[in-house]
Every structure is written in C-alpha cells, then in structure tokens.
CSV table of C-alpha atoms in Angstrom, one decimal:
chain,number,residue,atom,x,y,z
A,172,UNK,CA,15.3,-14.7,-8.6
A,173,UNK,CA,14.4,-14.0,-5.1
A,174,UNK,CA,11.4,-15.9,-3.2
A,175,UNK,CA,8.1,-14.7,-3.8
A,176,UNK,CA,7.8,-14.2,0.6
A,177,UNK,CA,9.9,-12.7,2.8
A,178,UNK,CA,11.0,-14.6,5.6
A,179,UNK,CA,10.0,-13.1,9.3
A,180,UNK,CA,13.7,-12.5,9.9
A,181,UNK,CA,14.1,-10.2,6.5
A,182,UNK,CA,11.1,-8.3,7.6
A,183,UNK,CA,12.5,-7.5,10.9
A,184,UNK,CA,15.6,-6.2,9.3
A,185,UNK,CA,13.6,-4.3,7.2
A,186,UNK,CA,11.6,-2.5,9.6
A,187,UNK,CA,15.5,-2.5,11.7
A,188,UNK,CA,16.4,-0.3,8.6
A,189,UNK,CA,13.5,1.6,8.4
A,190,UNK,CA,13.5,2.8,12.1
A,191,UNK,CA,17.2,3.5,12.4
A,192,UNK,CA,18.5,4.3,8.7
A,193,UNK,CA,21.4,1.7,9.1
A,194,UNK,CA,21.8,-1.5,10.0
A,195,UNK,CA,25.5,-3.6,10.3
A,196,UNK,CA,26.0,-7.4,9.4
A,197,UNK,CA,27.8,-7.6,12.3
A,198,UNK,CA,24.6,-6.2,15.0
A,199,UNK,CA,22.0,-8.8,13.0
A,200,UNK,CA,24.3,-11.5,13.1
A,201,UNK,CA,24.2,-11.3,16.8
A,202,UNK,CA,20.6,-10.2,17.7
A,203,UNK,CA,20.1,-12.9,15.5
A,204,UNK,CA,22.4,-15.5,16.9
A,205,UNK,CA,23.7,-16.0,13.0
A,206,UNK,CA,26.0,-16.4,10.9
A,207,UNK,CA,27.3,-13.4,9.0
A,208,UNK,CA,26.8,-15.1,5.7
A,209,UNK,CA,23.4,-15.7,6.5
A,210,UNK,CA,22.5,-12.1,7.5
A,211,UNK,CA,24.2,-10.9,4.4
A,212,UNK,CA,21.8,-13.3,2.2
A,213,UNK,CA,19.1,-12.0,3.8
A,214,UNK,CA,20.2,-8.6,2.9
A,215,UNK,CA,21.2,-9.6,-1.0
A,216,UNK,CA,17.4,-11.0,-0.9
A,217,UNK,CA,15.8,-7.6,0.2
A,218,UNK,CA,18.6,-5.4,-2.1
A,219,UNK,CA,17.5,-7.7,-4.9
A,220,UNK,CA,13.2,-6.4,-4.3
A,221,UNK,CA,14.7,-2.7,-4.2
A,222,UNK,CA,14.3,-2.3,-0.5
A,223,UNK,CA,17.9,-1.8,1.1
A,224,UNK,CA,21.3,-0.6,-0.4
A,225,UNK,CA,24.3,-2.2,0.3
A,226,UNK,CA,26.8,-0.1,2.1
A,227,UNK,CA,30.4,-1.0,3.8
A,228,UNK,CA,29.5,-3.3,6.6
A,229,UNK,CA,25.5,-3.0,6.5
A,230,UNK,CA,22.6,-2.2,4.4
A,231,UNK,CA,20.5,1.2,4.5
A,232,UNK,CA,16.8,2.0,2.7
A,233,UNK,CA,17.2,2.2,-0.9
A,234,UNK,CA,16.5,5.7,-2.2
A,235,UNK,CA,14.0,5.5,-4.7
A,236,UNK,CA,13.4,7.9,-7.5
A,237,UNK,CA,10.3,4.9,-8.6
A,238,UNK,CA,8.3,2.6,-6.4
A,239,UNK,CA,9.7,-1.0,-6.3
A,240,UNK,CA,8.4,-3.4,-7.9
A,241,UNK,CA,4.6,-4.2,-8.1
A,242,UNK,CA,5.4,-8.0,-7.5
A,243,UNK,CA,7.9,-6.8,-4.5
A,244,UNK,CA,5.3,-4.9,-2.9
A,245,UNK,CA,2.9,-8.0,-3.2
A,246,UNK,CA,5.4,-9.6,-0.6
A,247,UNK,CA,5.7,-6.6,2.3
A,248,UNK,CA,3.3,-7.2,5.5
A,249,UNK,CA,1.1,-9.3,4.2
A,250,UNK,CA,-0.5,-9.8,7.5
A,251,UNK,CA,-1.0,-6.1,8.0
A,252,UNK,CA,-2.3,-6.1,4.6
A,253,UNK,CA,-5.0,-8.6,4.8
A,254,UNK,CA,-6.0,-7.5,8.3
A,255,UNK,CA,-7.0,-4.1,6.9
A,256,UNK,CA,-8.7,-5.9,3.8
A,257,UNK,CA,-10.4,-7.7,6.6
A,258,UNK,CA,-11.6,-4.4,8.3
A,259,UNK,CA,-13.0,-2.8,5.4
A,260,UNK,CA,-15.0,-6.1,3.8
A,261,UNK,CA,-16.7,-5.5,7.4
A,262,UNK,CA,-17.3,-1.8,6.9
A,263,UNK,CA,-18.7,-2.7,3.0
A,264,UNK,CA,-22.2,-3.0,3.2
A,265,UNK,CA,-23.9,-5.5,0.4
A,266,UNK,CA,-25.3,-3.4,-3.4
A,267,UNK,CA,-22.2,-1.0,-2.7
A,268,UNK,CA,-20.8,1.1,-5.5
A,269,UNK,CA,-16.7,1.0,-4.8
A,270,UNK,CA,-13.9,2.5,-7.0
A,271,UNK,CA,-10.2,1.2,-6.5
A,272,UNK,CA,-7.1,3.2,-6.6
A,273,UNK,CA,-4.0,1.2,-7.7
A,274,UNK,CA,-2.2,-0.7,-5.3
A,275,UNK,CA,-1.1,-3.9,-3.6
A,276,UNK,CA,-3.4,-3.4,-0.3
A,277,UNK,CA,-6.6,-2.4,-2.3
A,278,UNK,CA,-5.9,-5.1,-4.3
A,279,UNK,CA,-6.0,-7.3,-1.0
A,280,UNK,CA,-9.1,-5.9,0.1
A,281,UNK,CA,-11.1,-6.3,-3.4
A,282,UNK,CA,-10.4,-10.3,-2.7
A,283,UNK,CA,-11.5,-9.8,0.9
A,284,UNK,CA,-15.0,-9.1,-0.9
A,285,UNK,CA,-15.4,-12.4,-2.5
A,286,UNK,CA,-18.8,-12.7,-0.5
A,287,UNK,CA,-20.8,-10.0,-0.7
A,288,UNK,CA,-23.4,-9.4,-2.8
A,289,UNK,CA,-24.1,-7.6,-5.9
A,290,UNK,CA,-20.8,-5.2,-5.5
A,291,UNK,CA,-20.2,-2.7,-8.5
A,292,UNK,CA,-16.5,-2.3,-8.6
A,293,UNK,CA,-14.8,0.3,-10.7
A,294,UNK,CA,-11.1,0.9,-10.9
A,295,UNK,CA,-8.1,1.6,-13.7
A,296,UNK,CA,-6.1,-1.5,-12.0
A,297,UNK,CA,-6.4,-4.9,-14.0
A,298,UNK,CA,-4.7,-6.5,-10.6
A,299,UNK,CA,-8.1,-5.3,-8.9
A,300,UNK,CA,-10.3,-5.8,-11.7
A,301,UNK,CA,-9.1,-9.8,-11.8
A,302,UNK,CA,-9.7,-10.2,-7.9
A,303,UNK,CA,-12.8,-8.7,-8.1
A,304,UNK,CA,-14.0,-10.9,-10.9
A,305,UNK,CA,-13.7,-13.9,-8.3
A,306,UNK,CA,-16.6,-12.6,-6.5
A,307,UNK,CA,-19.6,-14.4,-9.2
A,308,UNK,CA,-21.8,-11.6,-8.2
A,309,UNK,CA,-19.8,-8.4,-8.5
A,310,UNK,CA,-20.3,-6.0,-11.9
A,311,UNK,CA,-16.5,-5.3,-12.5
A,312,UNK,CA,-15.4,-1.9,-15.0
A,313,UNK,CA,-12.4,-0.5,-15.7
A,314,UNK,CA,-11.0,2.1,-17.4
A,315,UNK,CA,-9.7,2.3,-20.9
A,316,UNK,CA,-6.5,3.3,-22.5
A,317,UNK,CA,-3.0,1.6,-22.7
A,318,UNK,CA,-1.6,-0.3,-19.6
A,319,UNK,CA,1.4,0.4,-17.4
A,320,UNK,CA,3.8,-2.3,-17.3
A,321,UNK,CA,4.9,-3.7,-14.0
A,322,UNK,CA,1.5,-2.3,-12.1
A,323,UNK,CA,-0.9,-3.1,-15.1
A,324,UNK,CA,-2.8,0.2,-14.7
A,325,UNK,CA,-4.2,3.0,-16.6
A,326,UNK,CA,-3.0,6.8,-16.5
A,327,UNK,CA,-3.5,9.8,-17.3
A,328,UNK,CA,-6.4,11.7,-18.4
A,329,UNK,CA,-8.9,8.9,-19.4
A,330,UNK,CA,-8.7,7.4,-16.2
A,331,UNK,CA,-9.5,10.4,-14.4
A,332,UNK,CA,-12.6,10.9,-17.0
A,333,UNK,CA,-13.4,7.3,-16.3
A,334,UNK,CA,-13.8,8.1,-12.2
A,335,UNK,CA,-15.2,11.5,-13.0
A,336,UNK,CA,-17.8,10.3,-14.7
A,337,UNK,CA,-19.6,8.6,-11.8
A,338,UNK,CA,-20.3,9.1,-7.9
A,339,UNK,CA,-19.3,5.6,-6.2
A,340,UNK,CA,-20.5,4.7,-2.2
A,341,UNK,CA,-17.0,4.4,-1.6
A,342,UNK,CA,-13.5,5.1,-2.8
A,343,UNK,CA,-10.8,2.6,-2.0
A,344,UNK,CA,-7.2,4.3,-2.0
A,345,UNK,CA,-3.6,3.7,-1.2
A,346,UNK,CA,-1.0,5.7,-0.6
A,347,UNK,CA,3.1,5.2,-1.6
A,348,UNK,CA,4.5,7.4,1.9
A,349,UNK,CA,3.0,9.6,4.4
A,350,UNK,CA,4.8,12.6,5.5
A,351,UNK,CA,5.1,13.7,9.0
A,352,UNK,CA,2.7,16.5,8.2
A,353,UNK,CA,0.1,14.3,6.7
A,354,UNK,CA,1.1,14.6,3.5
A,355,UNK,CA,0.1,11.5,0.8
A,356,UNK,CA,3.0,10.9,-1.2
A,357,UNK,CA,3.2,9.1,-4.3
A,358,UNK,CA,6.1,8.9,-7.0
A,359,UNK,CA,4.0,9.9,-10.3
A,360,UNK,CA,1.9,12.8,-10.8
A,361,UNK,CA,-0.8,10.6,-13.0
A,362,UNK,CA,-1.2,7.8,-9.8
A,363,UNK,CA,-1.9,11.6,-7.7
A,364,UNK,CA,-4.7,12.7,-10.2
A,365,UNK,CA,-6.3,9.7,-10.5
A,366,UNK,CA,-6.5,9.0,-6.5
A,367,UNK,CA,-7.5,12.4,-6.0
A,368,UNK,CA,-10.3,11.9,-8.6
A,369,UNK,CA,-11.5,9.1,-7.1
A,370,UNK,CA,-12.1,10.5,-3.5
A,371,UNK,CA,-13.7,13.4,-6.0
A,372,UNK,CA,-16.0,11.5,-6.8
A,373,UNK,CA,-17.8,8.9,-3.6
A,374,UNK,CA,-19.6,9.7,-0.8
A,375,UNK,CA,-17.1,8.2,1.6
A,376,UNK,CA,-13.1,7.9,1.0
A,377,UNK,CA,-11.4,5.4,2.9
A,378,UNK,CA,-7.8,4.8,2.4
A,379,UNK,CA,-5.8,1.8,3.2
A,380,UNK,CA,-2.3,1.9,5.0
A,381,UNK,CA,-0.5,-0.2,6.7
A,382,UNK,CA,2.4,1.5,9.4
A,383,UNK,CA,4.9,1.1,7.3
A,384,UNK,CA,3.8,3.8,4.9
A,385,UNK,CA,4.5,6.6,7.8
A,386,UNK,CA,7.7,8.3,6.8
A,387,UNK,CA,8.0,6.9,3.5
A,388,UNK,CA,9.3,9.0,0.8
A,389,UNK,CA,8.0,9.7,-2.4
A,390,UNK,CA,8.2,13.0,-4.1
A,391,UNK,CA,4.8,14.1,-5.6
A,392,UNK,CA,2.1,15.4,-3.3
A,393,UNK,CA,-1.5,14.9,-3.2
A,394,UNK,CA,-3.4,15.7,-0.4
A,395,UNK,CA,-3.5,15.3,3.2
A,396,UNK,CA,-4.9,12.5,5.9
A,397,UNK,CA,-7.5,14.8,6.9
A,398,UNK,CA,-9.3,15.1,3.6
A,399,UNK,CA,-10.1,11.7,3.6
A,400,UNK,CA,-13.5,10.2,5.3
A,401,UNK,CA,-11.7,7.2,6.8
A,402,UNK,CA,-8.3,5.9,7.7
A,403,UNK,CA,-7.8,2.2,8.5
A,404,UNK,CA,-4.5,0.6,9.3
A,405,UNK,CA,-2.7,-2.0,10.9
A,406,UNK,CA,-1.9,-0.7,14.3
A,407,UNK,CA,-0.8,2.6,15.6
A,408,UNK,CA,2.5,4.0,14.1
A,409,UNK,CA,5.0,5.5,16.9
A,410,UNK,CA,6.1,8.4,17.7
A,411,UNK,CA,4.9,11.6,15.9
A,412,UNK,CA,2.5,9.9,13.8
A,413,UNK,CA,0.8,8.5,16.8
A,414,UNK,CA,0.1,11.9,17.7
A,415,UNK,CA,-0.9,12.7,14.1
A,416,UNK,CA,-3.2,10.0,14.3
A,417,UNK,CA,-4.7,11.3,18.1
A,418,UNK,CA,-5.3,14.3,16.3
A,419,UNK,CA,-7.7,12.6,14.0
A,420,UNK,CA,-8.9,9.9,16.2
A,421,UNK,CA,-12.7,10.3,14.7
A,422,UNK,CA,-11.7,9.2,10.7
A,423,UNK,CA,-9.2,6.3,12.4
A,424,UNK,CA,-9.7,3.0,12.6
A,425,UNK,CA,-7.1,0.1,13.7
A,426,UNK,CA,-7.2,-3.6,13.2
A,427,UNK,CA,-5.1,-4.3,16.1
C-alpha cells in the first residue's frame, strides 16, 4: 500500500521525470540534500501508482499501454486540480444543464458546485454522479449499462445514446495527454466517443487540464484543442505548448 498523497518532494521528482525523461538517485539525493535510501523510497512510492519505472541508477516515466490507476490519479496535483474546479464553479451560472466526461478533475469540479442552485448534472461517471449528489439541490442522471471497474464508468454505445439524447448548457471534459499538435489523447476508443458525444451535444464545451497533461501519451485520438469552446488550466505550460496556447488565447483561461 502506498499513501493516499503524494508528498511535495515525490511530485517534484515527478515533474523532474517528466521534463527530462530520466532522473538518477544519485542527482535527487543531492538537490535534495538526502539520503539515497530516501530518494529511492520516494521512487518505490511513485513506481508502486504506475508513474515511474525503475531503471539502473534512476527512475524514468512508465510507459503505459492503460491509464494508471483511477485512485492514483486522485492523488496527482491536487492543487492544480481544485484551482480549475474553482474557476469553472465561477464560470457556472445557477439552473445550468452540465454533462461530465469521466475523470479525476471533473470529478473535482462537480464538488466545487456544492452551492449552486438547481444544477441538472448528467454524466456516465458514478465518481461524478456521488459528488454531485452532495449538492441538496442538484437533479443528478446517469447513464445505464454495466460499470468499468477501477473508474466506475459506463461505455460504449449506451453512453453515447445517453448524451446524445439531450443538449446540455455545458459539457465538462477531461483529457488523458495532449499532443504537441493539439491533439486530445486518451487510451480507449469508448472514453473518445463518449467525450466527443458530449461536446456533441452542449452549447458550450469546456475542458479541464491541468499542465501536466501537455505531452502526455496515450494512443487513441479524439479531437483537437481548438474544437472546444473553452480551455481552463492551471497555469501556462512551457515551451511549445505556450505557443500552442498563444495561438488560442481567446478559448484560454488560467487560474494562475
């Protein structure tokens, strides 16, 4: 069992990782002013959530064929996440109609909600459906069929009936990866067809990132940045993303 937050330190070597491809025990333990046994804990903790690979003398980013963990993801930037849950509960006007993609920052944002008033709230996520039953006055649906383990959503065609059969305010998405050309990425084509039926479907798409989604990798495409009404994340991603970003300064919005 690993803890159920990561530490500041392991999300600095995480993002270490992310940035360079490699990190060695030997560089953290001195940037760190640590012991080697303690960096490599650290890195057992983050190899255990399916983030990092051990290799000789360091750790790299896992290559995943699947997303990690639901539960895992839960733990990653949580203060990113809630200040874009933040963001959007102030961009949600009151009597909105919202459907919810899957995922741990849409989840964040459906609790963000907890005071406005008479929100309709449709999703295939029970994760979303159970934080948006905090709110007393929301109207909650979901869709029907046999749940996923792990993320406790529906797939597959009778959740993309279930969003095709209304027209929502908004649409509430996340995203596994973004490639450098704007690409969403996800890792299974049924989480692709049900996103894409969402932003189908409402007046105005907004989708949730935080910066550690640019560069991601996943392997099944489904749209682009631009064909979304609103981006909001954390803070400006560097280098060619920034200027993917400046290219669509109008739909972006950051929360720092």
């Amino acid at each position: 069992m690993v803890d159920t937050q990561l530490s500041e330190r392991q999300t600095s070597i995480l993002n270490k990782v992310r940035s360079t491809g490699f990190v060695g025990v030997d560089e953290l333990a001195k940037a760190y002013e640590l012991t080697t046994q303690t960096i490599r804990r650290d890195i057992n903790v983050l190899c255990q959530l399916g983030l990092l690979r051990r290799v000789h003398g360091g750790a790299e980013e896992a290559v995943l064929q699947n997303n990690i963990s639901y539960a895992a993801r839960r733990i990653l930037n949580p203060q990113a996440k809630h200040l874009i849950a933040q963001k959007v509960a102030h961009l949600t006007p009151e009597g909105a109609s919202l459907a919810f993609s899957i995922g741990t920052t849409p989840e964040i944002v459906a609790k963000a909600l907890i005071n406005h008033r008479n929100l309709r709230f449709f999703t295939n996520n029970m994760n979303v459906a159970m934080a948006a039953l905090r709110n007393p006055l929301s109207e909650v649906t979901i869709a029907g069929g046999r749940l996923r383990h792990g993320d406790a959503d529906i797939l597959g065609t009778k959740a993309e009936d279930f969003f095709n059969g209304y027209k929502f305010d908004i649409g509430i998405i996340g995203v596994a990866g973004i490639d450098s050309d704007g690409t969403l990425l996800d890792f299974h084509e049924d989480e692709v067809a049900a996103r894409q039926a969402i932003v189908k479907n409402c007046r105005q798409s907004i989708l949730v990132v935080d910066q550690s989604k640019f560069g991601r990798q996943a392997h099944v495409r489904g749209g682009y940045l631009n064909e979304v009404t609103t981006i909001v994340c954390d803070c400006k991603p560097n280098g060619r993303f920034g200027k993917l970003l400046n290219e669509l300064s109008n739909q972006v919005i950051y929360c720092s």
